[in-house]
Amino acid sequence: MSCYRPEPASVANTAQAEQDYNPLALMQPRAPAATPREMKNGARVKTNNVAPQGVYLPNYNILTPHMRSPEYVQMSTAAAITLGIMKGKMYRTSCTRCLNLLLTYPEGCRANCAYCGLARHREAERDYADRNFIRVDWPAVPLDTAIDIVARDGAASAFHRMCISMITHPRADEDTVTVLKKWTDRIDPSAIPVSILSNPMTMTRDDVKRLRDLGADIFTVALDAATPEIFDRTRGKGVQSPHTWKKYWEILLDARDIFGPQKFGAHIIVGMGETEYEALSLVQKIVDLGGHNHMFCFFPEKGSLMDHLPATPRDQWRRVQLARYLIDYRGVRVESMAFDGEGRVTDFGIPQSELDQVIDAGIAFRTSGCPGKFREDVSACDRPYGDSPPSNIASYPFQPNMTDIRKIRRQLRIVEQKP
């Protein structure tokens, strides 16, 4: 099995080929359809009550076992390959450096985010453990099995970081604590630090402090949307989902206070209708608070309420990706940059010679996320091909070579200045 899946361009993607940004008016999710009562809350899985037996690889033609966290967690295909519990290979990279452990329940995530393959509206279509998420399947694995493998490998482990990814479920807070405790009982968090990808809607300030006290190193909040309007449209009332911008910011600010500078951060998805100026103003705000930014390129996830919409054009993505890096790691401020009438970056606020050096270094175009062991601006959470197919890479899960850099320059429409 391989992470590589050729994907034809959708009609929407083809139609928007000449557009160099995704405008707000275009990026409207479909309305979620009603779910029959007999299919709600994982009813199929709970009624069949098939006992799990070891690792479960998503299979859409069999009865999904009745698996629950904290005994079971899901992980990305890349993580499963790296752990050795799945066969396969990844394009141009041998492993992933972050072990994401996603909480899992038959009821699934009770939120309904429009861009997410795990959303509640898919209940009638696919059992939770069989749903795709950031473009790949997520096998379910006994937590003890995952811990055993990492503990056995010790210092030789490929993983630089572990991340517990919460979902919107009544058990998520307590089960996150259990997973964290079981991990730190066997694996020194100073050797493999632990991040928390939180579910703010069910959390209190005390919950945030508890996770810090139990050994979590970094706490992140997936704002995803760059503005309150887009948040509500894609994650809140607009799609019959419980999330609110206010509550997400409340927990983000709690994390700032409790975890401290550079130990908290926000996820931001680029290309859902925000302007580049709006996205980068949010990046600047997070930096000014003392946090870091994890950027994702919008991709129309199959089965989501936005799967009919175009992926973020590469020129828009590269501009924001480059500007985010300059703000996060080079001290450039958004106020120093220039933007056109559509909010697109027209000047990055530094001399061309310095900009050329940043572009040629390539790190700005790698996946952004919690730091690994190499350097602060190289993320452990490389999410191979989580926001694009390998045929048109958005976030590079490896160091771009010179051929890649030439392609990136074409996408940026910045020609290298020869001396």
Short mmCIF file of C-alpha atoms in Angstrom, two decimals:
data_model
loop_
_atom_site.label_atom_id
_atom_site.label_comp_id
_atom_site.label_asym_id
_atom_site.label_seq_id
_atom_site.Cartn_x
_atom_site.Cartn_y
_atom_site.Cartn_z
CA MET A 1 0.00 0.00 0.00
CA SER A 2 1.29 3.47 -0.82
CA CYS A 3 0.42 7.02 0.23
CA TYR A 4 0.45 7.97 -3.44
CA ARG A 5 -3.01 8.22 -5.01
CA PRO A 6 -3.30 9.85 -8.43
CA GLU A 7 -6.22 12.25 -8.38
CA PRO A 8 -7.78 13.82 -11.47
CA ALA A 9 -8.53 17.52 -11.35
CA SER A 10 -12.13 18.22 -10.42
CA VAL A 11 -14.41 20.34 -12.60
CA ALA A 12 -14.17 23.13 -10.04
CA ASN A 13 -10.37 22.97 -10.00
CA THR A 14 -10.19 23.11 -13.79
CA ALA A 15 -12.66 25.98 -14.02
CA GLN A 16 -10.61 28.02 -11.55
CA ALA A 17 -7.26 27.32 -13.19
CA GLU A 18 -6.84 31.00 -14.15
CA GLN A 19 -7.81 32.34 -10.71
CA ASP A 20 -4.84 33.11 -8.46
CA TYR A 21 -6.81 33.18 -5.20
CA ASN A 22 -10.02 31.71 -3.79
CA PRO A 23 -12.53 34.55 -3.22
CA LEU A 24 -15.02 34.45 -0.36
CA ALA A 25 -18.04 34.41 -2.66
CA LEU A 26 -16.84 31.21 -4.30
CA MET A 27 -15.97 29.20 -1.18
CA GLN A 28 -19.48 28.35 -0.01
CA PRO A 29 -19.95 24.88 1.54
CA ARG A 30 -22.94 22.71 0.67
CA ALA A 31 -25.63 22.50 3.32
CA PRO A 32 -25.40 19.25 5.32
CA ALA A 33 -28.16 16.72 4.60
CA ALA A 34 -30.28 15.24 7.36
CA THR A 35 -29.07 11.90 8.79
CA PRO A 36 -31.67 9.16 9.36
CA ARG A 37 -32.15 8.51 13.06
CA GLU A 38 -31.12 4.87 12.76
CA MET A 39 -27.69 5.95 11.44
CA LYS A 40 -26.87 8.62 14.01
CA ASN A 41 -24.22 8.39 16.72
CA GLY A 42 -22.49 5.31 15.36
CA ALA A 43 -25.65 3.24 15.62
CA ARG A 44 -24.52 0.76 12.96
CA VAL A 45 -21.27 -0.03 14.74
CA LYS A 46 -22.83 -0.24 18.18
CA THR A 47 -25.69 -2.47 17.01
CA ASN A 48 -23.38 -4.90 15.20
CA ASN A 49 -20.92 -4.75 18.13
CA VAL A 50 -18.10 -6.54 16.32
CA ALA A 51 -15.18 -7.10 18.68
CA PRO A 52 -11.91 -5.50 17.53
CA GLN A 53 -8.92 -7.75 16.94
CA GLY A 54 -5.63 -5.90 16.84
CA VAL A 55 -4.94 -3.33 14.15
CA TYR A 56 -7.91 -2.28 12.02
CA LEU A 57 -7.21 -1.11 8.49
CA PRO A 58 -10.16 0.86 7.08
CA ASN A 59 -12.29 -1.41 4.91
CA TYR A 60 -15.51 -0.11 3.44
CA ASN A 61 -16.91 -3.59 2.74
CA ILE A 62 -16.90 -5.15 6.20
CA LEU A 63 -18.55 -4.41 9.53
CA THR A 64 -16.44 -1.85 11.38
CA PRO A 65 -15.39 -3.10 14.82
CA HIS A 66 -16.60 -1.39 17.98
CA MET A 67 -13.42 0.52 18.91
CA ARG A 68 -13.09 3.28 21.47
CA SER A 69 -10.41 5.48 22.93
CA PRO A 70 -8.42 5.29 25.09
CA GLU A 71 -7.94 1.60 24.27
CA TYR A 72 -7.82 2.41 20.55
CA VAL A 73 -6.47 5.40 18.65
CA GLN A 74 -6.23 6.15 14.95
CA MET A 75 -3.12 7.25 13.11
CA SER A 76 -2.32 8.44 9.61
CA THR A 77 -1.25 6.04 6.90
CA ALA A 78 2.21 7.64 6.99
CA ALA A 79 2.52 7.06 10.75
CA ALA A 80 1.35 3.46 10.40
CA ILE A 81 3.96 2.83 7.70
CA THR A 82 6.66 4.44 9.86
CA LEU A 83 5.63 2.29 12.84
CA GLY A 84 5.80 -0.81 10.66
CA ILE A 85 2.19 -1.85 11.20
CA MET A 86 1.31 -1.19 7.54
CA LYS A 87 3.28 -1.94 4.43
CA GLY A 88 3.90 0.81 1.93
CA LYS A 89 6.16 3.63 0.89
CA MET A 90 5.89 7.38 0.62
CA TYR A 91 6.91 9.48 -2.35
CA ARG A 92 10.39 10.98 -1.81
CA THR A 93 10.37 10.43 1.95
CA SER A 94 10.93 7.34 4.06
CA CYS A 95 8.90 8.20 7.16
CA THR A 96 7.00 10.83 9.10
CA ARG A 97 8.54 12.46 12.15
CA CYS A 98 5.35 12.98 14.15
CA LEU A 99 3.09 10.26 15.52
CA ASN A 100 -0.43 11.73 15.50
CA LEU A 101 -2.78 9.74 17.75
CA LEU A 102 -6.38 10.60 16.90
CA LEU A 103 -9.08 9.76 19.43
CA THR A 104 -11.74 7.45 18.03
CA TYR A 105 -15.30 6.43 18.93
CA PRO A 106 -18.20 4.83 17.01
CA GLU A 107 -20.13 8.08 17.53
CA GLY A 108 -17.30 9.93 15.84
CA CYS A 109 -16.66 13.64 15.99
CA ARG A 110 -19.85 15.50 16.86
CA ALA A 111 -18.76 18.61 15.00
CA ASN A 112 -19.56 19.23 11.35
CA CYS A 113 -16.65 21.22 9.92
CA ALA A 114 -17.30 21.75 6.23
CA TYR A 115 -13.79 20.90 4.99
CA CYS A 116 -13.23 17.81 7.18
CA GLY A 117 -13.59 14.17 6.18
CA LEU A 118 -14.40 13.23 9.79
CA ALA A 119 -17.46 15.51 9.94
CA ARG A 120 -20.73 14.37 11.51
CA HIS A 121 -22.72 14.76 8.31
CA ARG A 122 -21.00 11.62 6.92
CA GLU A 123 -22.74 9.31 9.43
CA ALA A 124 -25.08 7.82 6.83
CA GLU A 125 -22.28 7.38 4.31
CA ARG A 126 -19.40 5.86 6.25
CA ASP A 127 -18.56 4.62 9.73
CA TYR A 128 -16.22 6.91 11.63
CA ALA A 129 -13.20 4.59 11.61
CA ASP A 130 -13.52 4.24 7.83
CA ARG A 131 -13.54 7.96 7.01
CA ASN A 132 -10.65 9.60 5.18
CA PHE A 133 -8.96 12.55 6.85
CA ILE A 134 -6.42 14.92 5.27
CA ARG A 135 -6.52 12.78 2.12
CA VAL A 136 -5.65 9.37 3.61
CA ASP A 137 -7.07 6.49 5.61
CA TRP A 138 -6.40 6.40 9.35
CA PRO A 139 -6.00 2.83 10.64
CA ALA A 140 -7.12 2.15 14.21
CA VAL A 141 -4.47 0.68 16.49
CA PRO A 142 -4.49 -0.45 20.13
CA LEU A 143 -2.79 2.34 22.08
CA ASP A 144 -0.62 -0.18 23.91
CA THR A 145 0.66 -1.53 20.58
CA ALA A 146 1.78 1.91 19.42
CA ILE A 147 3.45 2.66 22.76
CA ASP A 148 5.17 -0.74 22.81
CA ILE A 149 6.76 -0.15 19.40
CA VAL A 150 7.99 3.37 20.20
CA ALA A 151 9.26 2.33 23.66
CA ARG A 152 11.08 -0.64 22.13
CA ASP A 153 12.81 1.57 19.55
CA GLY A 154 13.91 4.03 22.22
CA ALA A 155 16.42 6.61 21.01
CA ALA A 156 16.35 5.02 17.55
CA SER A 157 12.69 5.94 17.07
CA ALA A 158 11.95 7.81 13.84
CA PHE A 159 9.51 10.03 15.72
CA HIS A 160 10.55 13.45 16.97
CA ARG A 161 7.19 14.22 18.53
CA MET A 162 3.83 12.68 19.43
CA CYS A 163 0.56 14.60 19.11
CA ILE A 164 -2.76 13.67 20.73
CA SER A 165 -5.48 14.89 18.40
CA MET A 166 -8.79 15.47 20.15
CA ILE A 167 -12.22 15.43 18.55
CA THR A 168 -15.57 16.83 19.67
CA HIS A 169 -16.90 14.01 21.85
CA PRO A 170 -18.06 13.85 25.49
CA ARG A 171 -15.20 11.50 26.43
CA ALA A 172 -12.42 13.40 24.67
CA ASP A 173 -11.08 15.37 27.64
CA GLU A 174 -10.72 12.44 30.03
CA ASP A 175 -9.45 10.09 27.36
CA THR A 176 -6.78 12.59 26.30
CA VAL A 177 -5.53 12.58 29.89
CA THR A 178 -5.46 8.76 29.90
CA VAL A 179 -3.56 8.57 26.60
CA LEU A 180 -1.06 11.17 27.82
CA LYS A 181 -0.50 9.35 31.13
CA LYS A 182 -0.04 5.96 29.44
CA TRP A 183 2.46 7.48 27.00
CA THR A 184 4.56 9.32 29.59
CA ASP A 185 4.60 6.26 31.88
CA ARG A 186 6.61 4.44 29.21
CA ILE A 187 8.24 7.17 27.10
CA ASP A 188 10.20 10.11 28.46
CA PRO A 189 8.56 13.31 27.13
CA SER A 190 11.99 14.95 27.06
CA ALA A 191 13.00 12.35 24.45
CA ILE A 192 9.78 12.49 22.41
CA PRO A 193 7.82 15.62 23.36
CA VAL A 194 4.02 15.56 23.32
CA SER A 195 1.75 18.10 21.63
CA ILE A 196 -1.99 18.49 22.17
CA LEU A 197 -4.25 19.33 19.24
CA SER A 198 -7.17 20.49 21.33
CA ASN A 199 -10.94 20.52 21.17
CA PRO A 200 -11.63 23.90 22.80
CA MET A 201 -15.42 23.48 22.88
CA THR A 202 -15.32 20.92 25.69
CA MET A 203 -12.35 22.36 27.58
CA THR A 204 -11.81 24.68 30.52
CA ARG A 205 -8.73 26.54 31.68
CA ASP A 206 -8.19 23.82 34.29
CA ASP A 207 -8.17 21.18 31.54
CA VAL A 208 -5.40 23.07 29.75
CA LYS A 209 -3.36 23.31 32.96
CA ARG A 210 -3.88 19.62 33.71
CA LEU A 211 -2.40 18.59 30.38
CA ARG A 212 0.61 20.87 30.90
CA ASP A 213 1.17 19.44 34.38
CA LEU A 214 1.02 15.87 33.02
CA GLY A 215 3.85 16.50 30.60
CA ALA A 216 2.39 17.98 27.41
CA ASP A 217 4.96 20.24 25.76
CA ILE A 218 2.92 22.27 23.23
CA PHE A 219 -0.80 23.08 23.04
CA THR A 220 -2.41 24.02 19.73
CA VAL A 221 -5.83 25.31 18.72
CA ALA A 222 -7.09 24.66 15.20
CA LEU A 223 -8.69 27.98 14.40
CA ASP A 224 -8.46 26.87 10.74
CA ALA A 225 -10.57 29.80 9.53
CA ALA A 226 -8.77 33.14 9.36
CA THR A 227 -11.82 35.30 10.14
CA PRO A 228 -14.91 35.00 12.37
CA GLU A 229 -17.16 35.04 9.28
CA ILE A 230 -15.39 32.11 7.63
CA PHE A 231 -15.21 30.27 10.95
CA ASP A 232 -18.98 30.50 11.39
CA ARG A 233 -19.60 29.56 7.75
CA THR A 234 -17.39 26.46 7.84
CA ARG A 235 -17.29 25.36 11.50
CA GLY A 236 -20.25 26.94 13.27
CA LYS A 237 -23.91 27.71 12.74
CA GLY A 238 -23.48 27.82 8.97
CA VAL A 239 -23.02 24.03 8.88
CA GLN A 240 -24.95 23.05 12.01
CA SER A 241 -21.76 22.66 14.01
CA PRO A 242 -21.14 23.65 17.66
CA HIS A 243 -17.83 25.50 17.36
CA THR A 244 -17.56 29.21 18.12
CA TRP A 245 -14.77 31.67 17.40
CA LYS A 246 -15.12 33.12 20.91
CA LYS A 247 -14.58 29.80 22.70
CA TYR A 248 -11.60 28.88 20.50
CA TRP A 249 -9.92 32.17 21.33
CA GLU A 250 -10.69 31.75 25.03
CA ILE A 251 -8.79 28.44 25.14
CA LEU A 252 -6.01 29.76 22.90
CA LEU A 253 -5.40 32.61 25.34
CA ASP A 254 -5.53 30.17 28.27
CA ALA A 255 -2.83 28.12 26.52
CA ARG A 256 -0.72 31.27 26.11
CA ASP A 257 -0.91 31.92 29.84
CA ILE A 258 -0.34 28.31 30.93
CA PHE A 259 2.12 26.87 28.40
CA GLY A 260 4.03 30.11 27.79
CA PRO A 261 5.81 31.66 24.80
CA GLN A 262 6.48 29.40 21.79
CA LYS A 263 4.65 26.57 23.51
CA PHE A 264 1.25 27.28 22.00
CA GLY A 265 0.04 27.84 18.49
CA ALA A 266 -2.80 28.01 15.99
CA HIS A 267 -3.66 26.10 12.82
CA ILE A 268 -4.73 28.24 9.86
CA ILE A 269 -6.08 26.94 6.54
CA VAL A 270 -5.31 29.15 3.55
CA GLY A 271 -7.73 29.40 0.64
CA MET A 272 -11.19 29.20 2.23
CA GLY A 273 -12.19 32.71 1.14
CA GLU A 274 -10.00 34.92 3.31
CA THR A 275 -7.68 37.45 1.73
CA GLU A 276 -3.94 37.02 2.05
CA TYR A 277 -3.89 40.14 4.19
CA GLU A 278 -6.47 38.65 6.57
CA ALA A 279 -4.54 35.38 6.89
CA LEU A 280 -1.24 37.14 7.51
CA SER A 281 -2.78 39.61 9.96
CA LEU A 282 -3.90 36.59 11.99
CA VAL A 283 -0.38 35.14 11.72
CA GLN A 284 1.02 38.42 13.06
CA LYS A 285 -1.49 38.45 15.92
CA ILE A 286 -0.47 34.95 17.01
CA VAL A 287 3.23 35.91 16.85
CA ASP A 288 2.57 39.05 18.89
CA LEU A 289 0.91 36.87 21.53
CA GLY A 290 4.05 34.73 21.67
CA GLY A 291 2.74 31.76 19.67
CA HIS A 292 3.54 30.03 16.42
CA ASN A 293 1.51 29.36 13.29
CA HIS A 294 0.84 26.09 11.49
CA MET A 295 -0.33 26.67 7.92
CA PHE A 296 -2.42 24.28 5.85
CA CYS A 297 -3.31 24.58 2.18
CA PHE A 298 -7.03 24.04 1.56
CA PHE A 299 -7.69 20.81 -0.32
CA PRO A 300 -11.23 19.64 -1.22
CA GLU A 301 -11.41 16.55 0.99
CA LYS A 302 -13.46 13.78 -0.58
CA GLY A 303 -16.82 13.43 1.18
CA SER A 304 -16.65 16.83 2.84
CA LEU A 305 -19.12 19.69 2.36
CA MET A 306 -16.42 21.55 0.40
CA ASP A 307 -15.27 18.76 -1.89
CA HIS A 308 -16.76 20.56 -4.91
CA LEU A 309 -14.58 23.63 -4.42
CA PRO A 310 -11.12 24.41 -5.83
CA ALA A 311 -7.94 23.74 -3.92
CA THR A 312 -5.93 26.82 -3.02
CA PRO A 313 -4.16 28.11 -6.14
CA ARG A 314 -0.44 27.53 -5.79
CA ASP A 315 0.52 31.16 -6.29
CA GLN A 316 -1.77 32.26 -3.45
CA TRP A 317 -0.45 29.46 -1.26
CA ARG A 318 3.21 30.19 -1.96
CA ARG A 319 2.80 33.91 -1.22
CA VAL A 320 1.18 33.24 2.14
CA GLN A 321 3.58 30.39 2.93
CA LEU A 322 6.59 32.62 2.31
CA ALA A 323 5.15 35.60 4.18
CA ARG A 324 4.18 33.40 7.15
CA TYR A 325 7.76 32.15 7.42
CA LEU A 326 9.12 35.70 7.35
CA ILE A 327 6.75 36.76 10.13
CA ASP A 328 7.29 33.65 12.26
CA TYR A 329 11.06 33.29 11.91
CA ARG A 330 12.64 36.41 10.38
CA GLY A 331 10.98 39.14 12.42
CA VAL A 332 9.30 40.75 9.40
CA ARG A 333 5.99 42.38 10.27
CA VAL A 334 2.84 42.33 8.21
CA GLU A 335 2.81 46.13 8.37
CA SER A 336 6.08 46.11 6.40
CA MET A 337 4.53 44.15 3.55
CA ALA A 338 2.42 45.57 0.73
CA PHE A 339 -0.90 44.26 -0.57
CA ASP A 340 -3.03 45.01 -3.62
CA GLY A 341 -6.74 45.83 -3.71
CA GLU A 342 -7.64 42.13 -3.46
CA GLY A 343 -5.44 41.67 -0.39
CA ARG A 344 -2.70 39.80 -2.26
CA VAL A 345 0.93 40.19 -1.19
CA THR A 346 2.83 42.41 -3.62
CA ASP A 347 5.92 43.11 -1.51
CA PHE A 348 7.35 40.94 1.30
CA GLY A 349 8.96 43.82 3.16
CA ILE A 350 12.61 42.81 2.76
CA PRO A 351 15.25 43.46 0.07
CA GLN A 352 15.11 41.20 -2.97
CA SER A 353 18.54 39.72 -2.25
CA GLU A 354 17.42 38.62 1.22
CA LEU A 355 14.15 37.29 -0.16
CA ASP A 356 16.08 35.25 -2.73
CA GLN A 357 18.12 33.66 0.05
CA VAL A 358 14.98 32.65 1.97
CA ILE A 359 13.36 31.20 -1.15
CA ASP A 360 16.48 29.26 -2.13
CA ALA A 361 16.84 27.82 1.40
CA GLY A 362 13.46 26.13 0.82
CA ILE A 363 12.47 25.79 4.48
CA ALA A 364 9.64 28.31 4.10
CA PHE A 365 7.85 25.83 1.83
CA ARG A 366 8.11 22.82 4.09
CA THR A 367 5.17 21.68 6.22
CA SER A 368 4.75 23.98 9.21
CA GLY A 369 3.88 22.68 12.65
CA CYS A 370 5.33 21.85 16.05
CA PRO A 371 9.15 21.79 15.96
CA GLY A 372 11.23 18.66 15.68
CA LYS A 373 14.85 17.88 16.60
CA PHE A 374 16.61 19.46 13.63
CA ARG A 375 15.84 23.16 14.10
CA GLU A 376 12.99 25.37 15.29
CA ASP A 377 11.76 26.20 11.79
CA VAL A 378 11.67 22.56 10.62
CA SER A 379 8.51 20.88 11.84
CA ALA A 380 8.30 17.36 13.24
CA CYS A 381 4.72 17.31 12.03
CA ASP A 382 5.47 16.91 8.34
CA ARG A 383 2.04 15.42 7.40
CA PRO A 384 3.18 13.86 4.08
CA TYR A 385 0.75 14.92 1.35
CA GLY A 386 -1.95 15.86 3.84
CA ASP A 387 -2.89 18.98 1.86
CA SER A 388 -2.03 18.01 -1.72
CA PRO A 389 -1.26 15.09 -4.01
CA PRO A 390 2.44 14.33 -4.60
CA SER A 391 1.96 15.42 -8.22
CA ASN A 392 1.43 19.05 -7.11
CA ILE A 393 3.02 19.41 -3.69
CA ALA A 394 1.72 22.19 -1.46
CA SER A 395 3.61 21.55 1.80
CA TYR A 396 6.93 19.78 1.24
CA PRO A 397 7.45 16.98 3.80
CA PHE A 398 11.15 16.97 2.90
CA GLN A 399 13.79 19.53 1.99
CA PRO A 400 13.00 20.90 -1.50
CA ASN A 401 15.80 20.43 -4.01
CA MET A 402 16.79 22.95 -6.67
CA THR A 403 14.27 21.55 -9.16
CA ASP A 404 11.57 22.07 -6.54
CA ILE A 405 12.82 25.59 -5.85
CA ARG A 406 12.61 26.49 -9.54
CA LYS A 407 9.01 25.27 -9.57
CA ILE A 408 8.25 27.25 -6.42
CA ARG A 409 9.70 30.39 -8.02
CA ARG A 410 7.45 29.89 -11.05
CA GLN A 411 4.46 29.54 -8.73
CA LEU A 412 5.49 32.69 -6.87
CA ARG A 413 6.18 34.42 -10.18
CA ILE A 414 9.50 35.56 -8.75
CA VAL A 415 12.39 35.13 -11.13
CA GLU A 416 15.79 34.56 -9.57
CA GLN A 417 17.94 37.68 -9.75
CA LYS A 418 21.32 36.84 -11.27
CA PRO A 419 24.34 38.83 -9.97
#
